[in-house]
Tab-separated table of C-alpha atoms and ligand atoms in Angstrom:
chain	number	residue	atom	x	y	z
A	276	MET	CA	12.702	-9.870	2.893
A	277	ASN	CA	12.859	-7.212	5.908
A	278	ILE	CA	13.327	-3.058	5.462
A	279	VAL	CA	14.748	-1.897	8.985
A	280	ILE	CA	14.502	1.944	8.598
A	281	LEU	CA	16.107	3.950	10.991
A	282	ALA	CA	14.502	7.423	12.473
A	283	ALA	CA	15.692	7.415	16.046
A	284	GLY	CA	18.604	10.410	15.513
A	285	GLN	CA	17.032	13.799	17.016
A	286	GLY	CA	18.274	15.749	14.112
A	287	LYS	CA	19.009	19.296	16.257
A	288	ARG	CA	20.897	20.898	13.300
A	289	MET	CA	17.884	21.410	11.492
A	290	HIS	CA	16.803	23.937	14.641
A	291	SER	CA	12.988	23.181	14.184
A	292	ASN	CA	10.759	21.779	16.159
A	293	LEU	CA	9.392	18.827	13.482
A	294	PRO	CA	11.086	16.147	13.853
A	295	LYS	CA	13.484	15.549	11.446
A	296	VAL	CA	12.412	12.756	9.003
A	297	LEU	CA	9.104	14.808	8.361
A	298	HIS	CA	11.026	18.057	6.782
A	299	PRO	CA	9.611	17.733	3.387
A	300	LEU	CA	11.358	17.205	0.434
A	301	ALA	CA	9.812	17.625	-3.075
A	302	GLY	CA	6.429	18.192	-1.127
A	303	LYS	CA	6.569	14.578	0.651
A	304	ALA	CA	8.611	14.008	4.577
A	305	LEU	CA	11.969	12.829	4.080
A	306	VAL	CA	10.761	9.343	5.793
A	307	SER	CA	8.403	9.094	2.930
A	308	HIS	CA	10.723	8.930	0.501
A	309	VAL	CA	12.638	5.801	2.733
A	310	ILE	CA	8.700	4.501	3.364
A	311	ASP	CA	7.906	4.084	-0.689
A	312	THR	CA	11.980	3.284	-1.885
A	313	ALA	CA	10.910	0.294	0.965
A	314	ARG	CA	7.829	-0.673	-0.372
A	315	GLY	CA	9.384	-0.690	-4.017
A	316	LEU	CA	11.307	-3.450	-2.864
A	317	GLU	CA	8.071	-5.675	-1.977
A	318	PRO	CA	9.397	-6.706	1.635
A	319	GLN	CA	7.872	-9.112	4.109
A	320	ARG	CA	7.920	-5.958	6.820
A	321	ILE	CA	8.703	-2.604	7.434
A	322	CYS	CA	10.063	-1.471	11.077
A	323	ILE	CA	10.980	2.214	11.393
A	324	VAL	CA	12.577	2.401	14.579
A	325	TYR	CA	11.548	5.950	16.375
A	326	GLY	CA	13.063	7.925	19.341
A	327	HIS	CA	12.583	11.315	20.437
A	328	GLY	CA	10.002	13.033	18.916
A	329	GLY	CA	8.673	10.080	17.281
A	330	GLU	CA	4.297	10.151	18.259
A	331	ALA	CA	4.699	12.969	15.903
A	332	VAL	CA	5.748	10.970	12.904
A	333	ARG	CA	4.326	7.422	13.795
A	334	ALA	CA	1.029	9.869	13.654
A	335	ALA	CA	1.965	11.864	10.572
A	336	ILE	CA	2.966	8.804	8.503
A	337	THR	CA	-0.212	6.353	8.943
A	338	ALA	CA	0.046	3.616	7.008
A	339	PRO	CA	-1.091	-0.212	8.505
A	340	ASP	CA	1.633	-2.250	6.654
A	341	LEU	CA	4.314	-0.395	8.704
A	342	VAL	CA	5.349	-1.332	11.993
A	343	TRP	CA	6.585	0.823	14.452
A	344	VAL	CA	9.748	0.192	17.763
A	345	LEU	CA	10.658	2.678	19.875
A	346	GLN	CA	14.118	2.897	20.621
A	347	GLU	CA	14.676	4.726	24.391
A	348	PRO	CA	16.848	5.718	25.125
A	349	GLN	CA	19.282	6.170	21.401
A	350	LEU	CA	22.927	4.117	22.303
A	351	GLY	CA	23.529	2.724	18.491
A	352	THR	CA	22.678	1.837	14.897
A	353	GLY	CA	23.600	-1.499	16.056
A	354	HIS	CA	21.047	-0.877	19.381
A	355	ALA	CA	18.513	0.157	17.604
A	356	LEU	CA	18.246	-2.617	15.018
A	357	MET	CA	18.972	-4.651	18.100
A	358	GLN	CA	14.600	-3.188	19.475
A	359	ALA	CA	13.372	-4.044	15.608
A	360	LEU	CA	14.780	-7.502	15.863
A	361	PRO	CA	12.399	-8.955	17.578
A	362	HIS	CA	9.853	-7.779	15.284
A	363	LEU	CA	11.411	-9.428	12.267
A	364	ALA	CA	10.855	-12.093	9.774
A	365	ALA	CA	13.814	-14.642	10.635
A	366	ALA	CA	14.806	-15.887	7.507
A	367	GLY	CA	16.485	-14.090	4.406
A	368	THR	CA	17.930	-10.761	4.664
A	369	THR	CA	17.511	-7.406	6.294
A	370	LEU	CA	17.892	-4.543	4.465
A	371	VAL	CA	18.702	-1.348	6.555
A	372	LEU	CA	17.828	2.259	5.331
A	373	TYR	CA	17.772	5.773	7.180
A	374	GLY	CA	14.818	7.802	7.273
A	375	ASP	CA	17.203	10.583	6.709
A	376	VAL	CA	18.273	9.680	3.778
A	377	PRO	CA	15.871	10.135	0.798
A	378	LEU	CA	17.266	9.733	-2.422
A	379	THR	CA	18.671	6.230	-3.094
A	380	ARG	CA	17.165	4.266	-6.198
A	381	VAL	CA	14.810	0.590	-5.856
A	382	GLU	CA	17.509	-0.193	-8.102
A	383	THR	CA	20.857	0.195	-6.429
A	384	LEU	CA	19.332	-1.644	-3.331
A	385	GLN	CA	18.543	-4.309	-5.549
A	386	ARG	CA	21.868	-4.234	-6.397
A	387	LEU	CA	22.944	-4.203	-2.991
A	388	LEU	CA	20.698	-7.457	-1.678
A	389	HIS	CA	21.763	-9.180	-4.847
A	390	ALA	CA	25.612	-8.627	-3.656
A	391	ALA	CA	24.407	-9.859	-0.033
A	392	ARG	CA	22.446	-13.049	-1.573
A	393	ASP	CA	25.098	-15.688	0.366
A	394	SER	CA	26.341	-13.208	2.764
A	395	LEU	CA	26.700	-9.220	4.577
A	396	ALA	CA	26.786	-6.570	1.398
A	397	VAL	CA	27.599	-2.429	2.405
A	398	LEU	CA	26.851	0.091	-0.019
A	399	THR	CA	29.240	2.460	-0.044
A	400	VAL	CA	31.573	4.983	-1.748
A	401	GLU	CA	34.502	7.027	-2.990
A	402	LEU	CA	33.813	10.335	-1.519
A	403	ALA	CA	36.678	13.432	-1.921
A	404	ASP	CA	36.490	13.745	1.514
A	405	PRO	CA	35.769	11.599	3.770
A	406	ALA	CA	35.070	13.118	6.864
A	407	GLY	CA	32.973	12.046	9.098
A	408	TYR	CA	32.282	8.797	8.034
A	409	GLY	CA	33.264	5.320	8.917
A	410	ARG	CA	35.919	3.971	6.137
A	411	ILE	CA	35.535	1.117	5.151
A	412	VAL	CA	38.765	-1.071	5.573
A	413	ARG	CA	39.699	-3.709	3.470
A	414	ASN	CA	43.304	-6.320	3.589
A	415	ALA	CA	45.863	-6.848	1.242
A	416	ALA	CA	43.568	-9.056	-1.170
A	417	GLY	CA	40.761	-6.018	-1.526
A	418	ASP	CA	38.515	-7.856	0.144
A	419	VAL	CA	36.108	-5.694	3.610
A	420	ALA	CA	38.244	-6.655	6.714
A	421	ARG	CA	35.966	-4.122	9.008
A	422	ILE	CA	34.535	-0.775	8.563
A	423	VAL	CA	35.863	1.711	11.796
A	424	GLU	CA	34.120	5.141	12.522
A	425	GLN	CA	36.207	8.116	11.548
A	426	LYS	CA	36.414	9.090	15.716
A	427	ASP	CA	37.868	5.329	16.039
A	428	ALA	CA	40.472	5.411	12.729
A	429	SER	CA	43.489	5.750	12.800
A	430	PRO	CA	45.457	8.425	10.372
A	431	GLU	CA	45.603	6.198	7.957
A	432	GLU	CA	42.592	4.554	8.680
A	433	ARG	CA	41.476	8.238	7.954
A	434	SER	CA	43.257	8.705	4.901
A	435	ILE	CA	41.054	6.041	3.250
A	436	HIS	CA	38.400	7.759	1.028
A	437	GLU	CA	35.725	4.791	0.701
A	438	ILE	CA	32.583	5.666	3.199
A	439	ASN	CA	30.241	3.596	4.150
A	440	THR	CA	26.938	4.808	3.173
A	441	GLY	CA	25.177	2.804	6.370
A	442	ILE	CA	22.454	1.247	3.858
A	443	MET	CA	23.814	-2.417	4.664
A	444	ALA	CA	22.545	-5.680	3.563
A	445	LEU	CA	22.424	-8.366	6.287
A	446	PRO	CA	21.804	-11.932	6.600
A	447	THR	CA	19.042	-11.888	9.471
A	448	ALA	CA	19.974	-15.274	11.232
A	449	ARG	CA	22.877	-14.299	12.188
A	450	LEU	CA	21.857	-10.983	13.131
A	451	ALA	CA	20.798	-12.249	16.801
A	452	GLU	CA	24.293	-13.804	17.502
A	453	TRP	CA	26.287	-10.875	15.921
A	454	LEU	CA	23.967	-7.662	17.930
A	455	GLY	CA	24.380	-9.557	21.025
A	456	ARG	CA	28.101	-9.289	20.818
A	457	LEU	CA	28.044	-5.431	20.031
A	458	SER	CA	30.560	-3.533	23.000
A	459	ASN	CA	29.536	0.076	23.189
A	460	ASP	CA	33.754	-0.127	24.158
A	461	ASN	CA	34.542	2.833	21.579
A	462	ALA	CA	35.360	6.395	21.666
A	463	GLN	CA	31.484	7.132	21.402
A	464	GLN	CA	30.312	4.660	23.708
A	465	GLU	CA	27.741	3.655	21.000
A	466	TYR	CA	26.479	0.338	20.125
A	467	TYR	CA	28.251	0.561	15.987
A	468	LEU	CA	26.102	-1.710	13.661
A	469	THR	CA	29.149	-1.226	11.540
A	470	ASP	CA	30.814	-3.782	13.949
A	471	ILE	CA	29.364	-6.460	12.736
A	472	VAL	CA	31.513	-6.465	9.302
A	473	GLY	CA	34.259	-7.545	10.948
A	474	MET	CA	31.879	-9.915	12.937
A	475	ALA	CA	31.354	-11.278	9.967
A	476	VAL	CA	34.824	-11.874	8.690
A	477	ALA	CA	35.815	-13.072	11.727
A	478	ASP	CA	32.878	-15.792	10.551
A	479	ASP	CA	34.210	-16.221	7.085
A	480	LEU	CA	31.301	-14.938	5.466
A	481	PRO	CA	31.934	-12.849	1.910
A	482	VAL	CA	31.066	-9.395	2.618
A	483	ARG	CA	30.238	-7.493	-0.424
A	484	THR	CA	29.989	-3.955	-1.780
A	485	ALA	CA	27.398	-1.825	-4.413
A	486	GLN	CA	27.494	0.902	-5.620
A	487	PRO	CA	25.022	3.452	-5.754
A	488	GLN	CA	24.911	5.001	-9.698
A	489	SER	CA	25.331	9.136	-7.559
A	490	LYS	CA	26.183	9.890	-4.772
A	491	SER	CA	22.971	11.824	-4.290
A	492	GLU	CA	21.559	8.468	-3.964
A	493	VAL	CA	23.474	8.788	-0.902
A	494	LEU	CA	23.552	11.620	0.860
A	495	GLY	CA	21.044	12.690	4.357
A	496	VAL	CA	20.055	15.306	5.475
A	497	ASN	CA	21.196	16.861	9.365
A	498	SER	CA	21.215	20.437	8.579
A	499	LYS	CA	18.748	22.813	5.832
A	500	VAL	CA	21.509	23.232	4.004
A	501	GLN	CA	22.003	20.199	3.000
A	502	LEU	CA	17.706	19.522	2.720
A	503	ALA	CA	18.259	23.068	0.188
A	504	GLU	CA	21.141	20.765	-2.334
A	505	LEU	CA	18.930	17.330	-2.110
A	506	GLU	CA	15.351	19.382	-3.052
A	507	ARG	CA	17.546	20.697	-6.564
A	508	VAL	CA	18.830	17.287	-6.603
A	509	ALA	CA	15.193	15.937	-6.327
A	510	GLN	CA	13.788	18.259	-8.480
A	511	ARG	CA	16.711	17.926	-11.433
A	512	ARG	CA	15.518	14.128	-11.171
A	513	ILE	CA	12.093	14.317	-11.801
A	514	ALA	CA	12.931	17.364	-14.938
A	515	ASP	CA	14.659	14.955	-16.018
A	516	GLN	CA	12.156	12.180	-15.905
A	517	LEU	CA	9.474	14.649	-17.693
A	518	LEU	CA	12.234	15.489	-20.427
A	519	GLU	CA	12.909	11.965	-21.069
A	520	GLN	CA	9.007	11.300	-21.278
A	521	GLY	CA	8.167	14.445	-24.438
A	522	VAL	CA	7.624	17.530	-22.076
A	523	ARG	CA	9.219	20.818	-22.966
A	524	LEU	CA	10.240	22.532	-19.896
A	525	ALA	CA	12.317	26.155	-20.470
A	526	ASP	CA	14.299	25.489	-18.158
A	527	PRO	CA	14.860	21.797	-16.367
A	528	ALA	CA	16.252	24.078	-13.548
A	529	ARG	CA	13.384	25.932	-12.849
A	530	ILE	CA	10.772	23.579	-12.398
A	531	ASP	CA	9.257	22.649	-8.587
A	532	VAL	CA	7.013	19.710	-8.437
A	533	ARG	CA	5.817	18.495	-4.905
A	534	GLY	CA	4.005	16.160	-5.727
A	535	GLU	CA	2.627	14.039	-8.582
A	536	LEU	CA	2.575	15.599	-11.778
A	537	LEU	CA	1.439	13.006	-15.307
A	538	CYS	CA	1.605	14.815	-18.566
A	539	GLY	CA	0.475	13.491	-21.743
A	540	ARG	CA	2.220	14.476	-24.830
A	541	ASP	CA	3.493	17.578	-26.326
A	542	VAL	CA	3.025	19.364	-22.666
A	543	SER	CA	5.381	22.650	-22.713
A	544	ILE	CA	6.392	23.850	-19.251
A	545	ASP	CA	7.967	27.757	-18.648
A	546	ILE	CA	10.197	28.634	-16.070
A	547	ASN	CA	8.671	29.077	-12.974
A	548	CYS	CA	5.981	27.000	-12.417
A	549	VAL	CA	4.935	24.814	-8.762
A	550	PHE	CA	2.922	21.389	-9.116
A	551	GLU	CA	1.644	20.027	-5.599
A	552	GLY	CA	-0.293	17.418	-4.867
A	553	ARG	CA	-1.486	15.540	-7.611
A	554	VAL	CA	-1.512	17.756	-11.439
A	555	VAL	CA	-3.273	15.938	-14.588
A	556	LEU	CA	-1.831	18.152	-17.857
A	557	ASP	CA	-3.334	16.654	-20.737
A	558	GLU	CA	-2.095	16.643	-24.846
A	559	ALA	CA	-0.405	19.495	-25.626
A	560	VAL	CA	-1.020	21.637	-22.599
A	561	GLU	CA	0.858	24.661	-22.427
A	562	VAL	CA	2.230	26.329	-18.818
A	563	GLY	CA	3.372	29.884	-19.392
A	564	PRO	CA	6.177	31.177	-17.010
A	565	SER	CA	5.170	31.141	-12.709
A	566	CYS	CA	2.034	29.229	-12.886
A	567	VAL	CA	1.378	27.530	-9.527
A	568	LEU	CA	-0.531	24.352	-9.914
A	569	LYS	CA	-2.538	22.310	-7.089
A	570	ASN	CA	-4.357	19.429	-7.381
A	571	ALA	CA	-5.995	20.209	-10.893
A	572	HIS	CA	-6.200	19.162	-14.504
A	573	ILE	CA	-6.070	20.929	-17.082
A	574	GLY	CA	-7.569	19.597	-20.391
A	575	SER	CA	-5.907	18.989	-23.792
A	576	GLY	CA	-4.378	21.666	-25.643
A	577	ALA	CA	-5.305	24.146	-23.069
A	578	ARG	CA	-3.299	26.748	-22.751
A	579	LEU	CA	-2.140	28.691	-19.107
A	580	ALA	CA	-0.700	32.112	-19.425
A	581	ALA	CA	1.905	33.721	-16.800
A	582	PHE	CA	0.902	34.032	-13.307
A	583	SER	CA	-2.368	31.950	-13.159
A	584	HIS	CA	-3.029	30.207	-9.571
A	585	ILE	CA	-5.546	27.325	-10.246
A	586	GLU	CA	-5.645	24.671	-7.011
A	587	ASP	CA	-8.742	21.813	-7.021
A	588	ALA	CA	-9.898	22.981	-10.279
A	589	VAL	CA	-10.672	21.447	-13.606
A	590	VAL	CA	-9.964	23.066	-17.082
A	591	GLY	CA	-11.239	21.845	-19.531
A	592	PRO	CA	-9.866	20.959	-23.371
A	593	ASP	CA	-8.663	24.498	-24.978
A	594	GLY	CA	-9.681	26.851	-22.460
A	595	VAL	CA	-7.264	29.648	-21.793
A	596	ILE	CA	-6.917	30.961	-18.846
A	597	GLY	CA	-4.809	33.789	-17.341
A	598	PRO	CA	-2.343	35.920	-17.296
A	599	PHE	CA	-2.873	36.624	-13.659
A	600	ALA	CA	-6.300	34.836	-12.790
A	601	ARG	CA	-7.271	32.689	-9.856
A	602	LEU	CA	-8.987	29.762	-10.253
A	603	ARG	CA	-10.005	28.863	-6.617
A	604	PRO	CA	-11.157	25.094	-5.270
A	605	GLY	CA	-14.247	23.703	-6.746
A	606	THR	CA	-13.976	25.449	-10.405
A	607	GLU	CA	-15.138	23.561	-13.054
A	608	LEU	CA	-13.992	25.239	-16.392
A	609	GLY	CA	-15.977	23.428	-19.940
A	610	PRO	CA	-13.989	23.009	-23.474
A	611	GLY	CA	-13.072	26.317	-24.837
A	612	VAL	CA	-13.964	28.084	-21.609
A	613	HIS	CA	-11.875	31.327	-21.654
A	614	VAL	CA	-10.542	33.360	-17.847
A	615	GLY	CA	-8.850	36.400	-18.441
A	616	ASN	CA	-6.695	38.539	-16.289
A	617	PHE	CA	-7.901	39.293	-12.493
A	618	VAL	CA	-10.327	36.911	-12.476
A	619	GLU	CA	-11.333	34.991	-9.861
A	620	LEU	CA	-13.367	32.153	-10.216
A	621	LYS	CA	-14.672	29.789	-6.529
A	622	ASN	CA	-16.276	27.017	-6.246
A	623	SER	CA	-17.799	27.533	-10.041
A	624	ARG	CA	-19.380	25.141	-12.827
A	625	PHE	CA	-18.604	27.199	-16.405
A	626	ALA	CA	-20.027	25.545	-19.480
A	627	ALA	CA	-18.055	25.383	-23.242
A	628	GLN	CA	-17.307	28.574	-24.343
A	629	SER	CA	-18.312	30.829	-21.464
A	630	LYS	CA	-15.842	34.587	-21.273
A	631	ALA	CA	-14.625	35.957	-18.079
A	632	ASN	CA	-11.633	37.486	-19.703
A	633	HIS	CA	-11.210	41.048	-17.644
A	634	LEU	CA	-11.324	41.267	-13.741
A	635	ALA	CA	-14.590	39.725	-12.197
A	636	TYR	CA	-15.336	37.201	-8.915
A	637	VAL	CA	-17.650	34.456	-9.949
A	638	GLY	CA	-18.187	32.272	-7.354
A	639	ASP	CA	-20.825	29.762	-5.749
A	640	ALA	CA	-21.859	29.762	-9.559
A	641	VAL	CA	-23.345	27.647	-12.452
A	642	VAL	CA	-22.251	29.416	-15.228
A	643	GLY	CA	-23.862	27.554	-19.067
A	644	SER	CA	-22.463	27.204	-22.198
A	645	ARG	CA	-21.963	30.666	-24.667
A	646	VAL	CA	-22.320	33.275	-21.679
A	647	ASN	CA	-20.007	36.369	-21.337
A	648	ILE	CA	-19.381	38.050	-18.285
A	649	GLY	CA	-18.317	40.980	-18.648
A	650	ALA	CA	-15.477	43.394	-17.283
A	651	GLY	CA	-16.262	43.782	-13.602
A	652	THR	CA	-18.846	41.537	-12.716
A	653	ILE	CA	-19.170	40.223	-9.154
A	654	THR	CA	-21.338	37.331	-7.830
A	655	CYS	CA	-22.147	38.781	-4.484
A	656	ASN	CA	-22.655	34.908	-2.791
A	657	TYR	CA	-22.209	35.767	0.810
A	658	ASP	CA	-24.423	38.325	3.065
A	659	GLY	CA	-21.847	37.828	5.569
A	660	ALA	CA	-23.323	34.563	7.264
A	661	ASN	CA	-24.634	32.272	4.389
A	662	LYS	CA	-23.326	31.223	0.887
A	663	PHE	CA	-25.847	31.560	-2.009
A	664	GLN	CA	-25.682	30.308	-5.710
A	665	THR	CA	-25.898	32.147	-9.075
A	666	VAL	CA	-27.093	30.309	-11.965
A	667	ILE	CA	-26.229	32.118	-15.237
A	668	GLU	CA	-28.036	29.666	-18.059
A	669	ASP	CA	-26.942	29.393	-21.649
A	670	ASP	CA	-25.797	32.347	-24.131
A	671	ALA	CA	-26.476	35.218	-21.285
A	672	PHE	CA	-25.252	38.540	-21.632
A	673	ILE	CA	-23.357	40.450	-18.996
A	674	GLY	CA	-22.863	43.822	-19.109
A	675	SER	CA	-19.892	45.312	-17.100
A	676	ASP	CA	-19.439	46.267	-13.967
A	677	THR	CA	-22.637	44.435	-12.875
A	678	GLN	CA	-23.300	42.752	-9.339
A	679	LEU	CA	-25.843	39.195	-8.972
A	680	VAL	CA	-27.414	39.256	-5.400
A	681	ALA	CA	-27.276	35.447	-4.689
A	682	PRO	CA	-29.762	33.312	-4.452
A	683	VAL	CA	-29.883	34.667	-8.763
A	684	THR	CA	-30.901	33.354	-12.082
A	685	VAL	CA	-30.547	34.921	-15.275
A	686	GLY	CA	-32.380	34.102	-18.355
A	687	ARG	CA	-31.500	31.903	-21.081
A	688	GLY	CA	-30.364	34.489	-23.715
A	689	ALA	CA	-30.720	37.386	-21.102
A	690	THR	CA	-28.851	40.219	-21.171
A	691	LEU	CA	-28.028	42.618	-18.829
A	692	GLY	CA	-26.665	46.159	-18.848
A	693	ALA	CA	-24.203	47.650	-17.509
A	694	GLY	CA	-24.134	48.681	-14.261
A	695	THR	CA	-26.971	46.136	-13.007
A	696	THR	CA	-27.386	44.787	-9.176
A	697	LEU	CA	-29.701	42.451	-10.058
A	698	THR	CA	-31.328	41.180	-7.040
A	699	ARG	CA	-34.042	39.331	-8.226
A	700	ASP	CA	-33.702	36.377	-11.596
A	701	ALA	CA	-33.265	37.806	-14.915
A	702	PRO	CA	-36.444	36.627	-17.734
A	703	ALA	CA	-34.617	34.807	-20.474
A	704	ASP	CA	-33.880	36.758	-24.092
A	705	THR	CA	-34.993	40.015	-22.369
A	706	LEU	CA	-33.150	43.236	-21.835
A	707	THR	CA	-32.516	43.883	-17.476
A	708	ILE	CA	-30.714	47.201	-15.973
A	709	SER	CA	-31.297	48.794	-13.045
A	710	ARG	CA	-29.399	51.838	-12.937
A	711	ALA	CA	-30.718	55.599	-12.949
A	712	ARG	CA	-31.555	56.918	-16.390
A	713	GLN	CA	-28.634	59.236	-17.671
A	714	THR	CA	-29.430	62.906	-17.612
A	715	SER	CA	-27.507	66.300	-19.253
A	716	ILE	CA	-28.086	69.347	-17.666
A	717	SER	CA	-28.229	72.202	-20.042
A	718	GLY	CA	-26.746	75.544	-18.431
A	719	TRP	CA	-24.664	73.909	-15.109
A	720	LYS	CA	-21.771	75.755	-14.085
A	721	ARG	CA	-18.806	74.419	-12.145
A	722	PRO	CA	-18.437	75.621	-8.640
A	723	GLN	CA	-15.921	78.822	-9.023
A	724	LYS	CA	-13.368	79.603	-5.890
A	725	ILE	CA	-14.801	82.024	-3.858
A	726	ARG	CA	-12.636	85.288	-3.694
A	727	LYS	CA	-12.061	86.874	0.040
B	1020	UD1	C1	26.390	6.058	11.039
B	1020	UD1	C2	27.719	4.750	10.545
B	1020	UD1	C3	28.782	5.253	9.466
B	1020	UD1	C4	28.023	5.709	8.347
B	1020	UD1	C5	27.837	7.475	8.420
B	1020	UD1	C6	26.700	7.459	7.413
B	1020	UD1	C7	28.264	3.821	12.223
B	1020	UD1	C8	28.091	3.263	13.699
B	1020	UD1	N1	28.146	4.450	12.015
B	1020	UD1	O1	27.594	7.248	11.882
B	1020	UD1	O2	29.899	4.108	9.337
B	1020	UD1	O3	29.282	6.255	7.376
B	1020	UD1	O4	25.996	6.299	9.460
B	1020	UD1	O5	26.151	9.069	7.727
B	1020	UD1	O6	26.663	2.941	12.007
B	1020	UD1	N2	20.000	6.081	14.517
B	1020	UD1	C9	18.914	5.657	15.391
B	1020	UD1	N3	19.396	5.064	17.065
B	1020	UD1	C10	20.513	5.616	17.080
B	1020	UD1	C11	21.447	6.253	16.450
B	1020	UD1	C12	21.324	6.498	14.791
B	1020	UD1	O7	18.063	5.469	15.443
B	1020	UD1	O8	20.943	5.235	17.962
B	1020	UD1	C13	19.941	6.434	13.208
B	1020	UD1	C14	19.576	7.929	13.070
B	1020	UD1	O9	18.288	8.333	13.066
B	1020	UD1	C15	20.144	8.365	11.466
B	1020	UD1	C16	21.256	6.932	11.494
B	1020	UD1	O10	20.611	5.899	12.453
B	1020	UD1	O11	19.326	8.343	10.281
B	1020	UD1	C17	22.110	7.120	10.723
B	1020	UD1	O12	23.014	7.634	12.846
B	1020	UD1	P1	23.700	8.684	12.434
B	1020	UD1	O13	23.816	9.543	14.284
B	1020	UD1	O14	23.315	9.225	11.397
B	1020	UD1	O15	25.232	7.923	12.429
B	1020	UD1	P2	26.936	8.414	12.241
B	1020	UD1	O16	27.199	8.204	13.495
B	1020	UD1	O17	26.925	9.438	11.275
B	1021	CA	CA1	24.827	10.498	9.878
């Protein structure tokens, strides 16, 4: 079996410099959805017909198994398939997909391929408003006779509600002859792929149809409005899958997964969370409202409170994060770590049970177990040119409003007094403090306003 993905159209109505099929849906280019669906059918070959702006598409979609075929100029869907013909395996079926129709289910296409096993099959749907689509014309016996494009259709044919989705499965051995006979003598002066349906009927081949489970499977993207509509469809499908796996979603209409979200048992996700890249939530993780997670692994039983932002980071089991915590790339937290509000961590490891509960910046640090980092603590990791590491050993206590001027080490069990500016290593099990001694001046008076 061959799959040919037609993607040479311009997509003018997107009003964008980005080629249409590269616009993201659920975090992935439209055409990548189609390619992934195609791969799900395990074809011998996947051919992509590209045209206008196509070099950008080719550069963006790097997969060694794809055959790229340039169609220049674009003279219609039949002409597009003709360009792919020399690259197809000669036997079996050729399945035609569109690069801008992203949500077709693999099972639907399997049914279409089954219907086409001895002939030709077209994926069709009944639309209340069929305007713009090619219509499926059937004979008195109800068999498909041909497809007529909207612009070539008689008023009677325009009243047909069964439309051609464009997705069809064809016997490859017949393609060369049929495509060779296409003419562009029609309203759009294009070579219509749809004309080969009538040719198959004339050759006494049975033409069958199959229908998708839902209409959203055959919706194409021609504008930002349609892209936004399909985004909601895609998100709802992902949400339904999560619910079926047992994930608790506060509202399946208010979650956005722009990548891969893997969840253990008893995970719960509150409203308005965004997941990007590959996110893993282990068993019983609770994600509060409005969290953003990108390429993150959250350990079992961890709780992320509202508005936490986590990117390229690992949270250990039973961690307690947020609200308003920011874990930047390279953050790795061990079991039971607490990170509170307005705490920013970057490229830092925290071992078990350590805490930074309020208003801190910890960057390029290695923090031991059971460390307490007080409010207002800052690692001064950057001197304007280079970055340096801070090491805080097990059981250290960092007083509030401390600056740790890296490179610097706080020894095991050390205590830093509040307000310390640490520029040299702090010895283990010792209090280190660097602030002016407090004095009180008795008899001091506040200045008085001078009378003139
Ligand atoms: C086509 C069908 C129509 C069907 C409709 C479904 C034909 C003649 N008509 O119409 O029956 O109802 O799709 O949406 O097939 N493309 C190329 N090269 C070309 C022309 C198109 O690669 O020269 C690609 C486009 O990128 C797109 C697909 O083919 O992915 C369909 O093209 P489009 O112009 O949208 O076809 P329609 O005229 O809408
Ligand atoms: Ca179209």
